[in-house]
Coordinates of N, CA and C in Angstrom, one line a residue:
X1 N 141.6 318.0 -17.7 CA 142.1 316.9 -16.8 C 143.2 316.1 -17.4
X2 N 144.1 315.7 -16.7 CA 145.2 314.8 -17.2 C 144.7 313.4 -17.3
X3 N 145.4 312.6 -18.1 CA 145.0 311.2 -18.2 C 144.9 310.5 -16.9
X4 N 145.9 310.8 -16.0 CA 145.9 310.1 -14.7 C 144.7 310.5 -13.9
X5 N 144.3 311.8 -14.0 CA 143.1 312.2 -13.2 C 141.9 311.5 -13.7
X6 N 141.8 311.4 -15.0 CA 140.6 310.7 -15.6 C 140.6 309.2 -15.1
X7 N 141.7 308.6 -15.2 CA 141.8 307.2 -14.8 C 141.4 307.0 -13.3
X8 N 142.0 307.9 -12.5 CA 141.7 307.8 -11.1 C 140.2 308.0 -10.8
X9 N 139.6 309.0 -11.5 CA 138.2 309.3 -11.3 C 137.3 308.1 -11.7
X10 N 137.6 307.6 -12.9 CA 136.8 306.4 -13.4 C 137.0 305.2 -12.5
X11 N 138.2 305.0 -11.9 CA 138.4 303.9 -11.0 C 137.6 304.1 -9.7
X12 N 137.6 305.3 -9.2 CA 136.9 305.5 -8.0 C 135.4 305.3 -8.2
X13 N 134.9 305.8 -9.3 CA 133.4 305.6 -9.5 C 133.1 304.2 -9.7
X14 N 133.9 303.4 -10.5 CA 133.7 302.0 -10.7 C 133.7 301.2 -9.3
X15 N 134.6 301.6 -8.5 CA 134.7 301.0 -7.2 C 133.6 301.3 -6.2
X16 N 133.2 302.6 -6.2 CA 132.1 303.0 -5.3 C 130.7 302.6 -5.8
X17 N 130.5 302.7 -7.1 CA 129.2 302.4 -7.7 C 129.4 301.5 -8.9
X18 N 129.7 300.2 -8.7 CA 130.0 299.4 -9.9 C 128.8 299.2 -10.8
X19 N 127.6 299.4 -10.3 CA 126.4 299.2 -11.1 C 126.3 300.4 -12.2
X20 N 127.0 301.4 -12.0 CA 126.9 302.6 -13.0 C 127.8 302.4 -14.2
X21 N 128.6 301.3 -14.3 CA 129.4 301.2 -15.5 C 129.4 299.7 -15.9
X22 N 130.1 299.4 -16.9 CA 130.3 298.0 -17.4 C 131.8 297.8 -17.7
X23 N 132.2 296.6 -17.8 CA 133.6 296.3 -18.1 C 134.0 296.9 -19.4
X24 N 133.1 296.8 -20.4 CA 133.4 297.4 -21.7 C 133.5 298.9 -21.7
X25 N 132.6 299.6 -20.9 CA 132.7 301.1 -20.8 C 134.0 301.5 -20.1
X26 N 134.3 300.8 -19.0 CA 135.4 301.1 -18.2 C 136.7 300.8 -19.0
X27 N 136.7 299.7 -19.7 CA 137.9 299.4 -20.5 C 138.1 300.4 -21.6
X28 N 137.0 300.9 -22.2 CA 137.2 301.9 -23.3 C 137.8 303.2 -22.8
X29 N 137.4 303.6 -21.6 CA 138.0 304.8 -21.0 C 139.5 304.6 -20.6
X30 N 139.8 303.4 -20.0 CA 141.1 303.1 -19.6 C 142.1 303.0 -20.8
X31 N 141.6 302.4 -21.9 CA 142.4 302.3 -23.1 C 142.7 303.7 -23.7
X32 N 141.6 304.5 -23.8 CA 141.8 305.8 -24.4 C 142.8 306.7 -23.6
X33 N 142.6 306.7 -22.3 CA 143.5 307.5 -21.4 C 144.9 307.0 -21.3
X34 N 145.1 305.7 -21.3 CA 146.4 305.2 -21.3 C 147.1 305.4 -22.6
X35 N 146.4 305.5 -23.7 CA 147.0 305.8 -25.0 C 147.5 307.3 -25.0
X36 N 146.6 308.2 -24.4 CA 147.0 309.6 -24.3 C 148.3 309.7 -23.4
X37 N 148.3 308.9 -22.3 CA 149.4 308.9 -21.4 C 150.7 308.4 -22.0
X38 N 150.5 307.4 -22.8 CA 151.7 306.8 -23.5 C 152.3 307.9 -24.5
X39 N 151.4 308.6 -25.2 CA 151.9 309.7 -26.0 C 152.6 310.8 -25.3
X40 N 152.1 311.1 -24.1 CA 152.8 312.2 -23.3 C 154.1 311.7 -22.8
X41 N 154.2 310.4 -22.4 CA 155.5 309.9 -21.9 C 156.5 309.9 -23.0
X42 N 156.0 309.5 -24.2 CA 156.9 309.4 -25.4 C 157.5 310.8 -25.7
X43 N 156.6 311.8 -25.6 CA 157.0 313.2 -25.9 C 158.1 313.6 -24.9
X44 N 157.8 313.3 -23.6 CA 158.8 313.7 -22.6 C 160.1 313.0 -22.8
X45 N 160.1 311.7 -23.1 CA 161.3 311.0 -23.4 C 162.0 311.6 -24.6
X46 N 161.3 312.0 -25.6 CA 161.9 312.6 -26.8 C 162.6 313.9 -26.5
X47 N 162.0 314.7 -25.7 CA 162.6 316.0 -25.3 C 163.8 315.7 -24.4
X48 N 163.7 314.7 -23.5 CA 164.8 314.4 -22.6 C 166.0 313.9 -23.4
X49 N 165.7 313.1 -24.5 CA 166.8 312.6 -25.3 C 167.5 313.8 -26.1
X50 N 166.6 314.8 -26.5 CA 167.2 315.9 -27.2 C 168.1 316.7 -26.2
X51 N 167.7 316.9 -25.0 CA 168.5 317.6 -24.0 C 169.8 316.8 -23.8
X52 N 169.7 315.5 -23.7 CA 170.9 314.7 -23.5 C 171.9 314.8 -24.6
X53 N 171.3 314.8 -25.9 CA 172.2 315.0 -27.0 C 172.9 316.3 -27.0
X54 N 172.2 317.4 -26.6 CA 172.9 318.7 -26.5 C 174.0 318.7 -25.5
X55 N 173.7 318.1 -24.3 CA 174.8 318.1 -23.3 C 176.0 317.2 -23.7
X56 N 175.7 316.1 -24.3 CA 176.7 315.2 -24.7 C 177.5 315.6 -26.0
X57 N 176.8 316.5 -26.7 CA 177.4 316.9 -28.0 C 177.4 315.9 -29.1
X58 N 176.5 314.9 -28.9 CA 176.4 313.8 -29.9 C 175.0 313.2 -29.9
X59 N 174.7 312.5 -31.0 CA 173.4 311.8 -31.0 C 173.5 310.5 -30.3
X60 N 172.4 310.0 -29.8 CA 172.3 308.8 -29.1 C 172.3 307.6 -30.1
X61 N 172.0 307.8 -31.3 CA 171.9 306.7 -32.3 C 172.4 307.3 -33.6
X62 N 173.0 306.4 -34.4 CA 173.5 306.9 -35.7 C 172.4 307.2 -36.7
X63 N 172.4 308.4 -37.3 CA 171.4 308.8 -38.3 C 171.6 308.0 -39.6
X64 N 170.5 307.9 -40.4 CA 170.6 307.3 -41.7 C 169.9 308.1 -42.7
X65 N 170.1 307.8 -44.0 CA 169.4 308.5 -45.0 C 168.0 308.1 -45.1
X66 N 167.0 309.1 -45.1 CA 165.6 308.8 -45.1 C 164.9 309.3 -46.3
X67 N 163.9 308.6 -46.8 CA 163.0 309.1 -47.8 C 161.9 309.8 -47.1
X68 N 161.9 311.1 -47.1 CA 160.9 311.9 -46.4 C 159.5 311.6 -46.9
X69 N 159.3 311.5 -48.2 CA 158.0 311.3 -48.7 C 157.4 310.0 -48.1
X70 N 158.2 308.9 -48.0 CA 157.7 307.7 -47.4 C 157.2 307.9 -46.0
X71 N 158.0 308.6 -45.2 CA 157.6 308.9 -43.8 C 156.4 309.7 -43.7
X72 N 156.3 310.7 -44.5 CA 155.1 311.6 -44.5 C 153.9 310.9 -44.9
X73 N 153.9 310.1 -46.0 CA 152.8 309.4 -46.5 C 152.3 308.3 -45.5
X74 N 153.2 307.7 -44.8 CA 152.9 306.7 -43.8 C 152.1 307.3 -42.6
X75 N 152.6 308.5 -42.2 CA 151.9 309.2 -41.1 C 150.6 309.8 -41.6
X76 N 150.5 310.2 -42.8 CA 149.2 310.8 -43.3 C 148.2 309.7 -43.5
X77 N 148.6 308.4 -43.6 CA 147.6 307.3 -43.7 C 146.9 307.0 -42.4
X78 N 147.4 307.5 -41.3 CA 146.7 307.2 -40.0 C 145.4 308.0 -40.0
X79 N 144.4 307.4 -39.4 CA 143.1 308.0 -39.3 C 143.1 309.1 -38.3
X80 N 142.5 310.3 -38.8 CA 142.4 311.4 -37.9 C 141.0 312.0 -38.1
X81 N 140.7 313.1 -37.4 CA 139.4 313.7 -37.4 C 139.1 314.3 -38.8
X82 N 140.1 314.7 -39.5 CA 140.0 315.3 -40.8 C 140.8 314.5 -41.8
X83 N 140.3 314.5 -43.1 CA 141.1 313.8 -44.1 C 142.4 314.7 -44.5
X84 N 143.4 314.0 -44.9 CA 144.7 314.7 -45.3 C 144.9 314.7 -46.8
X85 N 145.0 315.9 -47.4 CA 145.4 316.0 -48.8 C 146.9 315.8 -49.0
X86 N 147.3 314.8 -49.7 CA 148.7 314.5 -49.9 C 149.2 314.8 -51.3
X87 N 148.4 315.5 -52.1 CA 148.8 315.8 -53.5 C 150.1 316.6 -53.7
X88 N 150.5 317.3 -52.6 CA 151.7 318.1 -52.8 C 153.0 317.4 -52.2
X89 N 152.9 316.1 -51.9 CA 154.0 315.4 -51.4 C 154.9 314.9 -52.6
X90 N 156.1 315.3 -52.7 CA 157.1 314.9 -53.7 C 158.3 314.3 -53.0
X91 N 159.3 313.9 -53.8 CA 160.4 313.2 -53.2 C 161.3 314.1 -52.4
X92 N 162.0 313.6 -51.4 CA 162.9 314.3 -50.6 C 163.7 313.4 -49.7
X93 N 165.0 313.6 -49.6 CA 165.8 312.7 -48.7 C 166.6 313.6 -47.7
X94 N 166.7 313.1 -46.5 CA 167.4 313.8 -45.4 C 168.2 312.8 -44.6
X95 N 169.0 313.3 -43.7 CA 169.8 312.4 -42.8 C 169.1 312.6 -41.4
X96 N 168.8 311.5 -40.8 CA 168.2 311.5 -39.5 C 167.7 310.2 -39.0
X97 N 166.9 310.2 -37.9 CA 166.4 308.9 -37.4 C 164.9 308.9 -37.7
X98 N 164.5 307.7 -38.3 CA 163.1 307.6 -38.9 C 162.1 307.8 -37.8
X99 N 162.3 307.3 -36.6 CA 161.4 307.4 -35.5 C 161.2 308.9 -35.1
X100 N 162.3 309.6 -35.1 CA 162.2 311.0 -34.7 C 161.4 311.8 -35.7
X101 N 161.7 311.6 -37.0 CA 161.0 312.3 -38.1 C 159.5 311.9 -38.1
X102 N 159.2 310.7 -38.0 CA 157.8 310.2 -38.0 C 157.1 310.8 -36.9
X103 N 157.7 310.9 -35.7 CA 157.0 311.5 -34.6 C 156.7 313.0 -34.8
X104 N 157.7 313.7 -35.3 CA 157.5 315.1 -35.6 C 156.4 315.3 -36.6
X105 N 156.4 314.6 -37.7 CA 155.4 314.7 -38.8 C 154.0 314.4 -38.2
X106 N 154.0 313.3 -37.4 CA 152.7 312.9 -36.8 C 152.1 314.0 -35.9
X107 N 153.0 314.7 -35.1 CA 152.5 315.8 -34.3 C 152.0 317.0 -35.2
X108 N 152.7 317.2 -36.3 CA 152.2 318.3 -37.2 C 150.8 318.0 -37.7
X109 N 150.6 316.7 -38.2 CA 149.3 316.3 -38.7 C 148.2 316.3 -37.6
X110 N 148.6 315.8 -36.4 CA 147.6 315.8 -35.3 C 147.2 317.2 -35.0
X111 N 148.1 318.1 -34.9 CA 147.9 319.5 -34.6 C 146.9 320.1 -35.6
X112 N 147.2 319.9 -36.9 CA 146.3 320.4 -37.9 C 144.9 319.8 -37.9
X113 N 144.8 318.6 -37.6 CA 143.5 317.9 -37.6 C 142.7 318.4 -36.4
X114 N 143.4 318.7 -35.3 CA 142.6 319.3 -34.1 C 142.1 320.7 -34.4
X115 N 142.9 321.5 -35.1 CA 142.5 322.9 -35.2 C 141.9 323.2 -36.6
X116 N 141.9 322.3 -37.5 CA 141.3 322.6 -38.8 C 139.8 322.5 -38.7
X117 N 139.1 323.0 -39.7 CA 137.6 322.9 -39.8 C 137.2 321.7 -40.7
X118 N 137.7 321.7 -41.9 CA 137.4 320.7 -42.8 C 138.5 320.1 -43.6
X119 N 139.7 320.9 -43.6 CA 140.7 320.4 -44.5 C 142.1 320.5 -43.9
X120 N 142.9 319.5 -44.2 CA 144.3 319.5 -43.8 C 145.1 319.0 -45.1
X121 N 146.2 319.7 -45.3 CA 147.1 319.3 -46.4 C 148.5 319.2 -46.0
X122 N 149.3 318.3 -46.6 CA 150.7 318.1 -46.2 C 151.5 318.2 -47.5
X123 N 152.7 318.7 -47.5 CA 153.5 318.8 -48.7 C 154.9 318.5 -48.4
X124 N 155.7 318.1 -49.4 CA 157.1 317.9 -49.3 C 157.7 318.3 -50.6
X125 N 158.8 319.1 -50.5 CA 159.4 319.6 -51.7 C 160.9 319.8 -51.4
X126 N 161.8 319.3 -52.4 CA 163.2 319.6 -52.3 C 163.5 320.9 -53.0
X127 N 164.2 321.8 -52.4 CA 164.5 323.1 -53.0 C 166.0 323.3 -52.7
X128 N 166.9 322.9 -53.7 CA 168.3 323.1 -53.5 C 168.8 322.2 -52.4
X129 N 169.4 322.8 -51.4 CA 170.0 322.0 -50.3 C 169.0 321.9 -49.1
X130 N 167.8 322.2 -49.3 CA 166.8 322.0 -48.3 C 165.6 321.2 -48.7
X131 N 165.1 320.4 -47.8 CA 163.8 319.7 -48.0 C 162.8 320.4 -47.1
X132 N 161.7 320.8 -47.7 CA 160.6 321.5 -46.9 C 159.5 320.5 -46.7
X133 N 159.0 320.5 -45.5 CA 157.8 319.7 -45.1 C 156.9 320.6 -44.5
X134 N 155.6 320.7 -45.0 CA 154.7 321.7 -44.4 C 153.3 321.0 -44.2
X135 N 152.6 321.5 -43.2 CA 151.3 321.0 -43.0 C 150.4 322.2 -42.8
X136 N 149.3 322.2 -43.6 CA 148.3 323.4 -43.6 C 147.0 322.9 -43.0
X137 N 146.3 323.9 -42.3 CA 144.9 323.6 -41.9 C 144.1 324.8 -42.3
X138 N 142.7 324.7 -42.2 CA 141.8 325.8 -42.5 C 141.1 326.3 -41.3
X139 N 141.8 326.2 -40.2 CA 141.2 326.7 -38.9 C 141.4 328.2 -38.7
X140 N 141.5 328.6 -37.5 CA 141.6 330.0 -37.1 C 143.0 330.6 -37.3
X141 N 144.0 329.8 -37.5 CA 145.3 330.3 -37.6 C 146.0 330.6 -36.3
X142 N 147.2 331.1 -36.4 CA 148.0 331.4 -35.2 C 148.4 332.9 -35.3
X143 N 148.0 333.7 -34.2 CA 148.4 335.1 -34.3 C 149.9 335.3 -34.5
X144 N 150.2 336.3 -35.2 CA 151.6 336.5 -35.5 C 152.5 336.6 -34.3
X145 N 152.0 337.2 -33.2 CA 152.8 337.4 -32.0 C 153.1 336.0 -31.3
X146 N 152.3 335.0 -31.7 CA 152.5 333.7 -31.0 C 153.2 332.7 -31.8
X147 N 153.7 333.0 -33.0 CA 154.2 332.1 -33.9 C 155.6 331.5 -33.5
X148 N 156.3 332.1 -32.6 CA 157.5 331.6 -32.1 C 157.3 330.8 -30.8
X149 N 156.4 331.3 -29.9 CA 156.3 330.7 -28.6 C 155.5 329.4 -28.7
X150 N 154.8 329.1 -29.8 CA 154.1 327.8 -29.8 C 155.0 326.6 -29.8
X151 N 156.3 326.9 -30.1 CA 157.3 325.8 -30.1 C 157.9 325.6 -28.7
X152 N 157.5 326.5 -27.7 CA 158.1 326.3 -26.4 C 157.4 325.1 -25.7
X153 N 158.1 324.5 -24.8 CA 157.5 323.4 -24.0 C 156.4 323.8 -23.1
X154 N 155.3 323.0 -23.1 CA 154.1 323.2 -22.3 C 153.4 324.5 -22.7
X155 N 153.6 325.0 -23.9 CA 152.9 326.2 -24.4 C 151.6 325.8 -25.0
X156 N 150.5 326.4 -24.6 CA 149.2 326.2 -25.2 C 148.6 327.6 -25.3
X157 N 148.1 327.9 -26.5 CA 147.5 329.2 -26.7 C 146.1 329.3 -26.1
X158 N 145.7 330.5 -25.7 CA 144.5 330.6 -24.9 C 143.3 330.4 -25.8
X159 N 143.3 330.9 -27.0 CA 142.2 330.8 -27.9 C 141.6 329.4 -28.0
X160 N 140.5 329.2 -28.6 CA 139.9 327.9 -28.6 C 140.6 327.0 -29.6
X161 N 141.9 327.2 -29.7 CA 142.6 326.1 -30.1 C 142.3 325.2 -28.9
X162 N 140.9 325.4 -28.5 CA 140.3 324.7 -27.4 C 140.0 323.3 -27.7
X163 N 140.1 322.9 -28.9 CA 140.0 321.5 -29.2 C 141.1 320.7 -28.6
X164 N 142.2 321.5 -28.2 CA 143.4 320.9 -27.6 C 143.2 320.6 -26.2
X165 N 142.0 320.7 -25.7 CA 141.7 320.4 -24.3 C 142.4 319.1 -23.8
X166 N 143.1 319.2 -22.7 CA 143.8 318.0 -22.3 C 145.1 317.8 -22.9
X167 N 145.5 318.6 -23.9 CA 146.8 318.5 -24.5 C 147.9 318.9 -23.5
X168 N 149.1 318.4 -23.8 CA 150.2 318.7 -22.9 C 151.0 320.0 -23.3
X169 N 150.9 320.4 -24.5 CA 151.7 321.5 -25.0 C 153.1 321.1 -25.3
X170 N 153.3 319.8 -25.6 CA 154.6 319.3 -25.9 C 154.9 318.9 -27.4
X171 N 153.8 318.7 -28.1 CA 153.9 318.2 -29.5 C 154.8 319.1 -30.4
X172 N 154.5 320.4 -30.4 CA 155.3 321.3 -31.3 C 156.7 321.6 -30.7
X173 N 156.8 321.4 -29.4 CA 158.2 321.4 -28.9 C 159.0 320.3 -29.4
X174 N 158.4 319.1 -29.5 CA 159.1 317.9 -30.0 C 159.4 318.2 -31.5
X175 N 158.5 318.8 -32.2 CA 158.8 319.1 -33.6 C 160.0 320.0 -33.8
X176 N 160.0 321.1 -33.0 CA 161.1 322.1 -33.0 C 162.5 321.4 -32.6
X177 N 162.5 320.6 -31.6 CA 163.7 319.9 -31.2 C 164.2 318.9 -32.2
X178 N 163.3 318.2 -32.9 CA 163.6 317.3 -33.9 C 164.3 318.0 -35.1
X179 N 163.6 319.2 -35.5 CA 164.2 319.9 -36.6 C 165.6 320.4 -36.3
X180 N 165.8 320.9 -35.0 CA 167.1 321.4 -34.6 C 168.1 320.3 -34.6
X181 N 167.8 319.1 -34.1 CA 168.7 318.0 -34.0 C 169.1 317.6 -35.4
X182 N 168.3 317.8 -36.4 CA 168.6 317.4 -37.8 C 169.2 318.6 -38.6
X183 N 169.5 319.7 -37.9 CA 170.2 320.8 -38.5 C 169.3 321.7 -39.3
X184 N 168.0 321.6 -38.9 CA 167.0 322.5 -39.6 C 166.2 323.4 -38.7
X185 N 165.1 323.9 -39.2 CA 164.3 324.8 -38.4 C 162.8 324.4 -38.5
X186 N 162.0 324.9 -37.6 CA 160.5 324.8 -37.6 C 160.0 326.2 -37.5
X187 N 159.0 326.5 -38.3 CA 158.4 327.9 -38.3 C 156.9 327.7 -38.5
X188 N 156.2 328.8 -38.1 CA 154.7 328.8 -38.2 C 154.4 330.1 -39.0
X189 N 153.3 329.9 -39.8 CA 152.9 331.1 -40.5 C 151.4 330.9 -41.0
X190 N 151.0 331.6 -42.0 CA 149.7 331.6 -42.5 C 149.6 330.5 -43.6
X191 N 148.5 329.7 -43.6 CA 148.3 328.7 -44.6 C 147.5 329.2 -45.8
X192 N 147.8 328.8 -47.0 CA 146.9 329.1 -48.1 C 145.5 328.7 -47.9
X193 N 145.2 327.7 -47.0 CA 143.9 327.3 -46.7 C 143.1 328.3 -45.8
X194 N 143.9 329.2 -45.2 CA 143.3 330.2 -44.4 C 143.6 330.1 -42.9
X195 N 144.2 328.9 -42.5 CA 144.5 328.7 -41.1 C 146.0 328.8 -40.9
X196 N 146.6 327.8 -40.2 CA 148.0 327.8 -39.9 C 148.8 326.9 -40.8
X197 N 150.0 327.3 -41.1 CA 151.0 326.5 -41.8 C 152.2 326.3 -40.8
X198 N 152.5 325.1 -40.6 CA 153.8 324.8 -39.8 C 154.7 324.1 -40.7
X199 N 155.9 324.5 -40.8 CA 156.9 324.0 -41.8 C 158.2 323.6 -41.2
X200 N 158.7 322.5 -41.6 CA 160.1 322.1 -41.3 C 161.0 322.4 -42.5
X201 N 162.1 322.9 -42.3 CA 163.1 323.1 -43.4 C 164.4 322.3 -42.9
X202 N 164.7 321.2 -43.6 CA 165.8 320.3 -43.2 C 166.8 320.2 -44.3
X203 N 168.1 320.0 -43.9 CA 169.2 319.9 -44.9 C 168.9 318.6 -45.7
X204 N 169.0 318.8 -47.0 CA 168.8 317.6 -47.9 C 170.0 316.7 -47.8
X205 N 169.8 315.4 -47.9 CA 170.9 314.5 -48.0 C 171.8 314.7 -49.2
X206 N 173.1 314.6 -49.0 CA 174.0 314.8 -50.2 C 173.7 313.9 -51.3
X207 N 173.7 314.5 -52.5 CA 173.4 313.7 -53.7 C 174.5 312.6 -53.9
X208 N 174.0 311.5 -54.4 CA 174.9 310.4 -54.7 C 175.3 309.6 -53.6

């Protein structure tokens, strides 16, 4: 069910049988579903801005030099279903917009936390002219034949990456669009933890 469907259902029940709920319970549902809806709207706006940049041939805001490790560590600090191992995060600098990069990294961590069993790990490493950002989980992984299409918009795999119930299938599309806008790539593969690894490879900021 979409957030709107849940909100409508809860409102109809509360109106028809107010004795079956409380203000606290109703408010908890409304807050949770509006948060999900807010994320969906932000994803759609992010993809719309990416399309606009392609059509206009320019960015909508000037990019700046970013400390990738700071962005990654800030996103990893957010509470999720699974703890995040940050021991492989080292320094890296890229050119981009901090909000875009933070949203992409957040989606990678959210995705790993949904599909992992017990462990999620994130890493950053500068290798020559590229900065690599990867997120690993110990879940069931992504079949090789699906490793490109997971970045398509509204794409959700059939398997019980079922914890993704109610997801929009936009998160990894946002990740791929962000990587492309920054001159990089997004790829999926096998994680050393046994599940999926999703990785961004972005151009490093010029030295000096």
